PDB file of C-alpha atoms in Angstrom:
ATOM      1  CA  MET J1441      -4.810  30.521   1.606  1.00 58.00           C
ATOM      2  CA  ASN J1442      -5.613  31.709   5.128  1.00 57.00           C
ATOM      3  CA  ALA J1443      -1.888  32.131   5.712  1.00 51.00           C
ATOM      4  CA  GLY J1444      -1.538  34.134   2.487  1.00 53.00           C
ATOM      5  CA  ILE J1445      -4.437  36.418   3.361  1.00 55.00           C
ATOM      6  CA  ARG J1446      -3.050  37.051   6.833  1.00 53.00           C
ATOM      7  CA  GLY J1447       0.437  37.747   5.535  1.00 49.00           C
ATOM      8  CA  GLY J1448      -0.675  39.797   2.543  1.00 54.00           C
ATOM      9  CA  ASN J1449       1.127  37.533   0.057  1.00 55.00           C
ATOM     10  CA  LEU J1450      -1.728  35.499  -1.384  1.00 60.00           C
ATOM     11  CA  PRO J1451      -0.213  35.250  -4.927  1.00 65.00           C
ATOM     12  CA  ASP J1452       2.961  33.683  -3.550  1.00 60.00           C
ATOM     13  CA  VAL J1453       0.963  31.241  -1.453  1.00 59.00           C
ATOM     14  CA  LEU J1454      -1.168  30.241  -4.442  1.00 65.00           C
ATOM     15  CA  ALA J1455       1.998  29.624  -6.456  1.00 66.00           C
ATOM     16  CA  LEU J1456       3.360  27.438  -3.655  1.00 60.00           C
ATOM     17  CA  LEU J1457       0.071  25.549  -3.422  1.00 64.00           C
ATOM     18  CA  THR J1458       0.168  24.934  -7.172  1.00 69.00           C
ATOM     19  CA  THR J1459       3.656  23.483  -6.824  1.00 64.00           C
ATOM     20  CA  TYR J1460       2.511  21.411  -3.847  1.00 61.00           C
ATOM     21  CA  ALA J1461      -0.496  20.061  -5.760  1.00 68.00           C
ATOM     22  CA  ARG J1462       1.760  19.125  -8.680  1.00 70.00           C
ATOM     23  CA  THR J1463       4.206  17.398  -6.342  1.00 65.00           C
ATOM     24  CA  LEU J1464       1.369  15.537  -4.636  1.00 65.00           C
ATOM     25  CA  SER J1465       0.004  14.449  -8.007  1.00 72.00           C
ATOM     26  CA  ASP J1466       3.451  13.231  -9.074  1.00 70.00           C
ATOM     27  CA  LEU J1467       3.836  11.237  -5.855  1.00 64.00           C
ATOM     28  CA  SER J1468       0.410   9.645  -6.317  1.00 71.00           C
ATOM     29  CA  THR J1469       1.258   8.745  -9.911  1.00 75.00           C
ATOM     30  CA  VAL J1470       4.544   7.157  -8.854  1.00 70.00           C
ATOM     31  CA  VAL J1471       2.858   5.076  -6.142  1.00 70.00           C
ATOM     32  CA  TYR J1472      -0.031   3.925  -8.350  1.00 75.00           C
ATOM     33  CA  THR J1473       2.333   3.085 -11.204  1.00 74.00           C
ATOM     34  CA  ALA J1474       4.483   1.022  -8.866  1.00 69.00           C
ATOM     35  CA  LEU J1475       1.424  -0.905  -7.650  1.00 72.00           C
ATOM     36  CA  LEU J1476      -0.180  -1.345 -11.078  1.00 78.00           C
ATOM     37  CA  TYR J1477       2.244  -3.825 -12.655  1.00 75.00           C
ATOM     38  CA  PRO J1478       2.223  -6.358  -9.789  1.00 75.00           C
ATOM     39  CA  MET J1479      -1.576  -6.234  -9.735  1.00 79.00           C
ATOM     40  CA  MET J1480      -1.682  -6.879 -13.481  1.00 82.00           C
ATOM     41  CA  VAL J1481       0.642  -9.877 -13.086  1.00 78.00           C
ATOM     42  CA  ILE J1482      -1.583 -11.314 -10.348  1.00 78.00           C
ATOM     43  CA  LEU J1483      -4.729 -10.807 -12.454  1.00 82.00           C
ATOM     44  CA  ILE J1484      -3.095 -12.491 -15.467  1.00 83.00           C
ATOM     45  CA  THR J1485      -2.077 -15.412 -13.252  1.00 78.00           C
ATOM     46  CA  VAL J1486      -5.641 -15.812 -11.999  1.00 79.00           C
ATOM     47  CA  PHE J1487      -6.911 -15.606 -15.594  1.00 83.00           C
ATOM     48  CA  LEU J1488      -4.504 -18.348 -16.730  1.00 80.00           C
ATOM     49  CA  ILE J1489      -5.525 -20.614 -13.856  1.00 77.00           C
ATOM     50  CA  VAL J1490      -9.195 -20.119 -14.722  1.00 78.00           C
ATOM     51  CA  MET J1491      -8.499 -20.891 -18.396  1.00 80.00           C
ATOM     52  CA  ILE J1492      -6.633 -24.070 -17.436  1.00 77.00           C
ATOM     53  CA  MET J1493      -9.523 -25.178 -15.256  1.00 76.00           C
ATOM     54  CA  ILE J1494     -12.107 -24.457 -17.968  1.00 76.00           C
ATOM     55  CA  PHE J1495     -10.370 -25.769 -21.090  1.00 79.00           C
ATOM     56  CA  VAL J1496      -7.521 -28.090 -20.028  1.00 77.00           C
ATOM     57  CA  MET J1497      -8.568 -29.871 -16.855  1.00 77.00           C
ATOM     58  CA  PRO J1498     -11.860 -31.279 -18.266  1.00 78.00           C
ATOM     59  CA  GLN J1499      -9.845 -33.242 -20.851  1.00 79.00           C
ATOM     60  CA  PHE J1500      -7.785 -34.906 -18.144  1.00 76.00           C
ATOM     61  CA  ILE J1501     -10.802 -35.387 -15.900  1.00 76.00           C
ATOM     62  CA  SER J1502     -12.497 -37.427 -18.629  1.00 78.00           C
ATOM     63  CA  ILE J1503      -9.357 -39.579 -18.970  1.00 76.00           C
ATOM     64  CA  PHE J1504      -9.200 -40.193 -15.230  1.00 73.00           C
ATOM     65  CA  SER J1505     -12.927 -41.040 -15.167  1.00 75.00           C
ATOM     66  CA  ASP J1506     -12.659 -43.473 -18.087  1.00 75.00           C
ATOM     67  CA  PHE J1507      -9.966 -45.467 -16.298  1.00 72.00           C
ATOM     68  CA  GLY J1508     -11.670 -45.244 -12.899  1.00 72.00           C
ATOM     69  CA  MET J1509      -8.510 -43.930 -11.276  1.00 71.00           C
ATOM     70  CA  ARG J1510      -8.199 -43.260  -7.566  1.00 74.00           C
ATOM     71  CA  LEU J1511      -7.003 -39.665  -7.530  1.00 74.00           C
ATOM     72  CA  PRO J1512      -4.660 -38.056  -5.006  1.00 74.00           C
ATOM     73  CA  PHE J1513      -6.221 -35.535  -2.629  1.00 77.00           C
ATOM     74  CA  PHE J1514      -4.832 -32.477  -4.420  1.00 76.00           C
ATOM     75  CA  THR J1515      -5.965 -33.704  -7.831  1.00 77.00           C
ATOM     76  CA  GLN J1516      -9.408 -34.575  -6.462  1.00 78.00           C
ATOM     77  CA  LEU J1517      -9.633 -31.078  -5.007  1.00 78.00           C
ATOM     78  CA  ILE J1518      -8.891 -29.518  -8.411  1.00 76.00           C
ATOM     79  CA  VAL J1519     -11.406 -31.856 -10.057  1.00 76.00           C
ATOM     80  CA  ASP J1520     -14.092 -30.844  -7.545  1.00 78.00           C
ATOM     81  CA  VAL J1521     -13.370 -27.167  -8.181  1.00 77.00           C
ATOM     82  CA  CYS J1522     -13.640 -27.675 -11.951  1.00 76.00           C
ATOM     83  CA  ARG J1523     -16.909 -29.591 -11.660  1.00 75.00           C
ATOM     84  CA  ASN J1524     -18.514 -27.319  -9.056  1.00 77.00           C
ATOM     85  CA  PRO J1525     -16.700 -23.966  -9.198  1.00 73.00           C
ATOM     86  CA  ILE J1526     -19.381 -21.902  -7.466  1.00 74.00           C
ATOM     87  CA  PRO J1527     -19.791 -23.902  -4.218  1.00 76.00           C
ATOM     88  CA  THR J1528     -16.151 -25.002  -3.940  1.00 72.00           C
ATOM     89  CA  LEU J1529     -14.399 -21.786  -4.966  1.00 72.00           C
ATOM     90  CA  GLY J1530     -16.864 -18.968  -5.598  1.00 74.00           C
ATOM     91  CA  ILE J1531     -18.616 -19.070  -2.231  1.00 80.00           C
ATOM     92  CA  PRO J1532     -15.401 -19.155  -0.108  1.00 80.00           C
ATOM     93  CA  LEU J1533     -13.878 -16.322  -2.156  1.00 79.00           C
ATOM     94  CA  GLY J1534     -17.119 -14.367  -1.842  1.00 84.00           C
ATOM     95  CA  VAL J1535     -17.128 -14.844   1.923  1.00 87.00           C
ATOM     96  CA  ILE J1536     -13.502 -13.707   2.127  1.00 87.00           C
ATOM     97  CA  GLY J1537     -14.248 -10.659  -0.045  1.00 85.00           C
ATOM     98  CA  VAL J1538     -17.334  -9.651   1.944  1.00 90.00           C
ATOM     99  CA  THR J1539     -15.432 -10.146   5.208  1.00 90.00           C
ATOM    100  CA  ALA J1540     -12.555  -7.980   3.971  1.00 85.00           C
ATOM    101  CA  ILE J1541     -14.935  -5.215   2.857  1.00 87.00           C
ATOM    102  CA  GLY J1542     -16.815  -5.440   6.157  1.00 88.00           C
ATOM    103  CA  LEU J1543     -13.607  -5.183   8.170  1.00 85.00           C
ATOM    104  CA  ARG J1544     -12.532  -2.214   6.070  1.00 80.00           C
ATOM    105  CA  GLN J1545     -15.828  -0.454   6.819  1.00 85.00           C
ATOM    106  CA  VAL J1546     -15.508  -1.246  10.524  1.00 84.00           C
ATOM    107  CA  PHE J1547     -11.973   0.158  10.601  1.00 83.00           C
ATOM    108  CA  ASN J1548     -13.109   3.290   8.738  1.00 82.00           C
ATOM    109  CA  ALA J1549     -15.924   3.944  11.205  1.00 81.00           C
ATOM    110  CA  THR J1550     -13.637   5.279  13.959  1.00 83.00           C
ATOM    111  CA  GLU J1551     -10.386   7.197  14.173  1.00 82.00           C
ATOM    112  CA  VAL J1552      -8.773   4.363  16.130  1.00 84.00           C
ATOM    113  CA  GLY J1553      -9.864   1.887  13.465  1.00 86.00           C
ATOM    114  CA  ARG J1554      -8.418   4.047  10.700  1.00 86.00           C
ATOM    115  CA  CYS J1555      -5.105   4.196  12.554  1.00 87.00           C
ATOM    116  CA  ILE J1556      -5.084   0.408  12.965  1.00 88.00           C
ATOM    117  CA  TRP J1557      -5.808  -0.031   9.245  1.00 86.00           C
ATOM    118  CA  ALA J1558      -3.000   2.388   8.365  1.00 87.00           C
ATOM    119  CA  ARG J1559      -0.559   0.420  10.523  1.00 90.00           C
ATOM    120  CA  ILE J1560      -1.622  -2.779   8.754  1.00 88.00           C
ATOM    121  CA  ILE J1561      -0.947  -1.130   5.383  1.00 86.00           C
ATOM    122  CA  TYR J1562       2.420   0.208   6.546  1.00 87.00           C
ATOM    123  CA  SER J1563       3.461  -3.252   7.749  1.00 89.00           C
ATOM    124  CA  LEU J1564       3.229  -4.648   4.209  1.00 83.00           C
ATOM    125  CA  PRO J1565       6.654  -5.483   2.746  1.00 80.00           C
ATOM    126  CA  VAL J1566       7.956  -2.887   0.249  1.00 76.00           C
ATOM    127  CA  PHE J1567       4.563  -1.327  -0.494  1.00 79.00           C
ATOM    128  CA  GLY J1568       3.905  -0.222   3.079  1.00 84.00           C
ATOM    129  CA  VAL J1569       7.110   1.801   3.253  1.00 84.00           C
ATOM    130  CA  LEU J1570       6.396   3.262  -0.198  1.00 81.00           C
ATOM    131  CA  ILE J1571       2.933   4.510   0.803  1.00 83.00           C
ATOM    132  CA  ARG J1572       4.179   5.762   4.181  1.00 87.00           C
ATOM    133  CA  SER J1573       7.037   7.726   2.571  1.00 85.00           C
ATOM    134  CA  ALA J1574       4.662   9.332   0.053  1.00 83.00           C
ATOM    135  CA  ARG J1575       2.334  10.484   2.825  1.00 85.00           C
ATOM    136  CA  LEU J1576       5.220  11.814   4.925  1.00 87.00           C
ATOM    137  CA  ALA J1577       6.528  13.733   1.909  1.00 84.00           C
ATOM    138  CA  ALA J1578       3.125  15.343   1.328  1.00 83.00           C
ATOM    139  CA  PHE J1579       2.681  16.172   5.027  1.00 86.00           C
ATOM    140  CA  THR J1580       6.103  17.753   5.565  1.00 87.00           C
ATOM    141  CA  ASP J1581       5.893  19.648   2.262  1.00 84.00           C
ATOM    142  CA  LEU J1582       2.551  21.228   3.166  1.00 83.00           C
ATOM    143  CA  LEU J1583       3.732  21.926   6.709  1.00 86.00           C
ATOM    144  CA  ALA J1584       6.762  23.749   5.276  1.00 86.00           C
ATOM    145  CA  ILE J1585       4.512  25.916   3.082  1.00 82.00           C
ATOM    146  CA  LEU J1586       2.303  26.854   6.035  1.00 83.00           C
ATOM    147  CA  VAL J1587       5.212  27.667   8.356  1.00 85.00           C
ATOM    148  CA  GLU J1588       6.986  29.620   5.615  1.00 82.00           C
ATOM    149  CA  ASN J1589       3.933  31.860   5.319  1.00 79.00           C
ATOM    150  CA  GLN J1590       3.890  32.774   9.007  1.00 78.00           C
ATOM    151  CA  MET J1591       1.157  30.353  10.011  1.00 81.00           C
ATOM    152  CA  PRO J1592       1.465  29.669  13.775  1.00 86.00           C
ATOM    153  CA  LEU J1593       2.850  26.198  14.405  1.00 88.00           C
ATOM    154  CA  PRO J1594      -0.242  24.783  16.166  1.00 89.00           C
ATOM    155  CA  GLU J1595      -2.529  25.867  13.330  1.00 88.00           C
ATOM    156  CA  ALA J1596      -0.005  24.710  10.728  1.00 86.00           C
ATOM    157  CA  PHE J1597       0.038  21.208  12.207  1.00 89.00           C
ATOM    158  CA  GLU J1598      -3.759  21.087  12.361  1.00 86.00           C
ATOM    159  CA  LEU J1599      -4.207  22.254   8.756  1.00 83.00           C
ATOM    160  CA  ALA J1600      -1.522  19.890   7.451  1.00 82.00           C
ATOM    161  CA  ALA J1601      -3.181  17.029   9.324  1.00 82.00           C
ATOM    162  CA  GLN J1602      -6.628  17.825   7.910  1.00 80.00           C
ATOM    163  CA  ALA J1603      -5.277  18.008   4.357  1.00 76.00           C
ATOM    164  CA  GLY J1604      -3.440  14.677   4.588  1.00 74.00           C
ATOM    165  CA  SER J1605      -4.700  11.140   4.131  1.00 78.00           C
ATOM    166  CA  ASP J1606      -2.720   9.550   6.961  1.00 85.00           C
ATOM    167  CA  PRO J1607      -4.882   9.019  10.076  1.00 88.00           C
ATOM    168  CA  ILE J1608      -1.821   8.361  12.240  1.00 89.00           C
ATOM    169  CA  LEU J1609      -0.261  11.668  11.206  1.00 88.00           C
ATOM    170  CA  LYS J1610      -3.601  13.422  11.641  1.00 89.00           C
ATOM    171  CA  THR J1611      -4.133  12.178  15.189  1.00 89.00           C
ATOM    172  CA  GLY J1612      -0.549  12.870  16.209  1.00 89.00           C
ATOM    173  CA  ALA J1613      -0.446  16.316  14.575  1.00 90.00           C
ATOM    174  CA  ILE J1614      -3.576  17.428  16.443  1.00 90.00           C
ATOM    175  CA  GLN J1615      -2.021  16.234  19.715  1.00 91.00           C
ATOM    176  CA  ILE J1616       1.200  18.084  18.874  1.00 91.00           C
ATOM    177  CA  ALA J1617      -0.778  21.261  18.113  1.00 91.00           C
ATOM    178  CA  GLU J1618      -2.377  21.085  21.556  1.00 91.00           C
ATOM    179  CA  LYS J1619       1.012  20.476  23.158  1.00 91.00           C
ATOM    180  CA  LEU J1620       2.469  23.500  21.357  1.00 90.00           C
ATOM    181  CA  ARG J1621      -0.390  25.680  22.615  1.00 91.00           C
ATOM    182  CA  GLN J1622       0.533  24.601  26.138  1.00 91.00           C
ATOM    183  CA  GLY J1623       4.007  26.060  25.630  1.00 87.00           C
ATOM    184  CA  SER J1624       5.967  22.971  24.674  1.00 87.00           C
ATOM    185  CA  SER J1625       8.771  23.208  22.140  1.00 87.00           C
ATOM    186  CA  LEU J1626       8.418  21.487  18.781  1.00 87.00           C
ATOM    187  CA  ALA J1627      11.276  19.105  19.571  1.00 85.00           C
ATOM    188  CA  GLN J1628       9.621  17.997  22.826  1.00 87.00           C
ATOM    189  CA  ALA J1629       6.215  17.547  21.189  1.00 88.00           C
ATOM    190  CA  LEU J1630       7.637  15.518  18.296  1.00 86.00           C
ATOM    191  CA  LYS J1631       9.658  13.387  20.691  1.00 85.00           C
ATOM    192  CA  GLU J1632       6.576  12.660  22.802  1.00 86.00           C
ATOM    193  CA  TYR J1633       4.130  11.738  20.034  1.00 84.00           C
ATOM    194  CA  LYS J1634       6.593  10.313  17.480  1.00 83.00           C
ATOM    195  CA  ILE J1635       4.544  10.953  14.338  1.00 83.00           C
ATOM    196  CA  LEU J1636       7.755  11.503  12.378  1.00 83.00           C
ATOM    197  CA  PRO J1637      10.908   9.361  12.277  1.00 84.00           C
ATOM    198  CA  GLU J1638      13.493  10.258  14.886  1.00 84.00           C
ATOM    199  CA  VAL J1639      15.932  11.854  12.450  1.00 84.00           C
ATOM    200  CA  VAL J1640      13.229  14.138  11.006  1.00 84.00           C
ATOM    201  CA  SER J1641      12.064  15.094  14.501  1.00 86.00           C
ATOM    202  CA  TRP J1642      15.649  16.003  15.371  1.00 87.00           C
ATOM    203  CA  MET J1643      16.000  18.036  12.164  1.00 86.00           C
ATOM    204  CA  ALA J1644      12.749  19.880  12.901  1.00 86.00           C
ATOM    205  CA  GLY J1645      13.864  20.635  16.456  1.00 85.00           C
ATOM    206  CA  MET J1646      17.172  22.057  15.225  1.00 88.00           C
ATOM    207  CA  GLY J1647      15.347  24.025  12.542  1.00 87.00           C
ATOM    208  CA  GLU J1648      13.087  25.573  15.176  1.00 84.00           C
ATOM    209  CA  LEU J1649      16.090  26.602  17.301  1.00 85.00           C
ATOM    210  CA  LYS J1650      17.953  28.127  14.342  1.00 86.00           C
ATOM    211  CA  GLY J1651      14.901  29.753  12.771  1.00 85.00           C
ATOM    212  CA  THR J1652      15.178  27.620   9.637  1.00 88.00           C
ATOM    213  CA  LEU J1653      12.170  25.356  10.190  1.00 88.00           C
ATOM    214  CA  PRO J1654      10.590  25.880   6.718  1.00 87.00           C
ATOM    215  CA  GLN J1655      13.843  24.982   4.958  1.00 90.00           C
ATOM    216  CA  THR J1656      14.320  21.964   7.238  1.00 90.00           C
ATOM    217  CA  LEU J1657      10.813  20.694   6.520  1.00 89.00           C
ATOM    218  CA  LYS J1658      11.372  21.163   2.793  1.00 88.00           C
ATOM    219  CA  GLN J1659      14.561  19.116   3.044  1.00 89.00           C
ATOM    220  CA  ALA J1660      12.621  16.377   4.841  1.00 88.00           C
ATOM    221  CA  ALA J1661       9.931  16.455   2.131  1.00 86.00           C
ATOM    222  CA  GLN J1662      12.587  16.190  -0.585  1.00 87.00           C
ATOM    223  CA  MET J1663      14.213  13.294   1.259  1.00 88.00           C
ATOM    224  CA  TYR J1664      10.928  11.389   1.397  1.00 86.00           C
ATOM    225  CA  SER J1665      10.168  12.208  -2.230  1.00 83.00           C
ATOM    226  CA  ARG J1666      13.526  10.717  -3.218  1.00 86.00           C
ATOM    227  CA  GLN J1667      12.746   7.640  -1.118  1.00 84.00           C
ATOM    228  CA  VAL J1668       9.447   7.260  -2.963  1.00 81.00           C
ATOM    229  CA  ALA J1669      11.201   7.572  -6.327  1.00 81.00           C
ATOM    230  CA  VAL J1670      13.914   5.048  -5.404  1.00 82.00           C
ATOM    231  CA  ARG J1671      11.534   2.515  -3.876  1.00 80.00           C
ATOM    232  CA  SER J1672       9.115   2.920  -6.757  1.00 77.00           C
ATOM    233  CA  GLN J1673      11.901   2.244  -9.234  1.00 78.00           C
ATOM    234  CA  MET J1674      12.920  -0.811  -7.230  1.00 77.00           C
ATOM    235  CA  VAL J1675       9.344  -2.107  -7.193  1.00 74.00           C
ATOM    236  CA  GLN J1676       8.992  -1.591 -10.947  1.00 74.00           C
ATOM    237  CA  SER J1677      12.361  -3.113 -11.869  1.00 77.00           C
ATOM    238  CA  VAL J1678      12.878  -5.919  -9.328  1.00 76.00           C
ATOM    239  CA  PHE J1679       9.490  -6.972  -8.025  1.00 74.00           C
ATOM    240  CA  PRO J1680       7.682  -7.715 -11.340  1.00 72.00           C
ATOM    241  CA  PRO J1681      10.239 -10.296 -12.582  1.00 78.00           C
ATOM    242  CA  MET J1682      10.196 -11.976  -9.172  1.00 80.00           C
ATOM    243  CA  LEU J1683       6.403 -11.989  -9.213  1.00 77.00           C
ATOM    244  CA  VAL J1684       6.330 -13.430 -12.736  1.00 77.00           C
ATOM    245  CA  VAL J1685       8.689 -16.240 -11.686  1.00 81.00           C
ATOM    246  CA  LEU J1686       6.646 -16.978  -8.562  1.00 82.00           C
ATOM    247  CA  CYS J1687       3.340 -16.975 -10.459  1.00 77.00           C
ATOM    248  CA  ALA J1688       4.769 -19.151 -13.246  1.00 78.00           C
ATOM    249  CA  GLY J1689       6.158 -21.537 -10.651  1.00 82.00           C
ATOM    250  CA  PHE J1690       2.800 -21.652  -8.895  1.00 79.00           C
ATOM    251  CA  ILE J1691       0.889 -22.435 -12.102  1.00 76.00           C
ATOM    252  CA  THR J1692       3.457 -25.070 -13.093  1.00 78.00           C
ATOM    253  CA  SER J1693       3.361 -26.692  -9.648  1.00 79.00           C
ATOM    254  CA  VAL J1694      -0.432 -26.831  -9.630  1.00 76.00           C
ATOM    255  CA  PHE J1695      -0.531 -28.321 -13.113  1.00 75.00           C
ATOM    256  CA  VAL J1696       2.224 -30.873 -12.418  1.00 75.00           C
ATOM    257  CA  PHE J1697       0.846 -32.092  -9.088  1.00 76.00           C
ATOM    258  CA  ALA J1698      -2.784 -32.072 -10.216  1.00 75.00           C
ATOM    259  CA  VAL J1699      -2.367 -33.600 -13.683  1.00 75.00           C
ATOM    260  CA  PHE J1700       0.976 -35.078 -14.570  1.00 75.00           C
ATOM    261  CA  LEU J1701       1.647 -37.101 -11.424  1.00 72.00           C
ATOM    262  CA  PRO J1702      -1.668 -39.020 -11.717  1.00 74.00           C
ATOM    263  CA  LEU J1703      -1.065 -39.317 -15.465  1.00 74.00           C
ATOM    264  CA  ILE J1704       2.380 -40.800 -14.877  1.00 74.00           C
ATOM    265  CA  GLY J1705       0.846 -43.248 -12.427  1.00 70.00           C
ATOM    266  CA  LEU J1706      -1.734 -44.219 -15.055  1.00 69.00           C
ATOM    267  CA  LEU J1707       0.950 -44.808 -17.692  1.00 71.00           C
ATOM    268  CA  GLU J1708       2.993 -46.904 -15.273  1.00 67.00           C
ATOM    269  CA  GLY J1709      -0.093 -48.978 -14.496  1.00 64.00           C
ATOM    270  CA  LEU J1710      -0.827 -49.534 -18.181  1.00 64.00           C
ATOM    271  CA  SER J1711       2.754 -50.584 -18.886  1.00 64.00           C
ATOM    272  CA  LYS J1712       2.642 -53.424 -16.352  1.00 60.00           C
TER     273      LYS J1712
END
């Protein structure tokens, strides 16, 4: 809006901001939708395991107790969890949860911590790249709008950084803004701080030389938006079936090793 007021074209800027907000909302929806299904599969898996422990395992535990069987370690572990779920399972999970929340708060307390947390998120397979691409798309799109409306480059980088949710981009963009104020070219600043991938930095440098920086940034934003769409589609179409197979295999393995192997041993002993 500051750029629109300075340039005398506030209606056009508001229209661009409306489009940007819609694009940002669409990107957020795509990312959350891609993450929702895997989370639901994991929750259903946990629910099934809990149901097995509550309703199925006690029946087998009574059988094992009646025959005084010596249980394998894994089976004994499952039996202990079923008999004393709070001390054997609830307390360790609670400690892990509290530790994770505490670490998250510690990371959030400082800018360096937020950058470290962001790098951890970006290192996650599939999902890290998806989240990173969505944030890059939002950043470059907003930067294009600011530059297109005659906002000086240093201020444009600072405003785009403040509006974004990526601490790595924010820190780097502020450093780039300071470098630009010192007379550095955009290409040199981007090369030094590396907040954008090398190909995008090269595109931005060429756009600055040719006077087509807004169009170049828009192309970069569109490229990242397409990456988000493609990766989101891949996550929704490929990852859920794989996750279902893995979760089903995990439940089956737990049930077989914890129940059926001791049961087979019992039947073999009775047949002798």
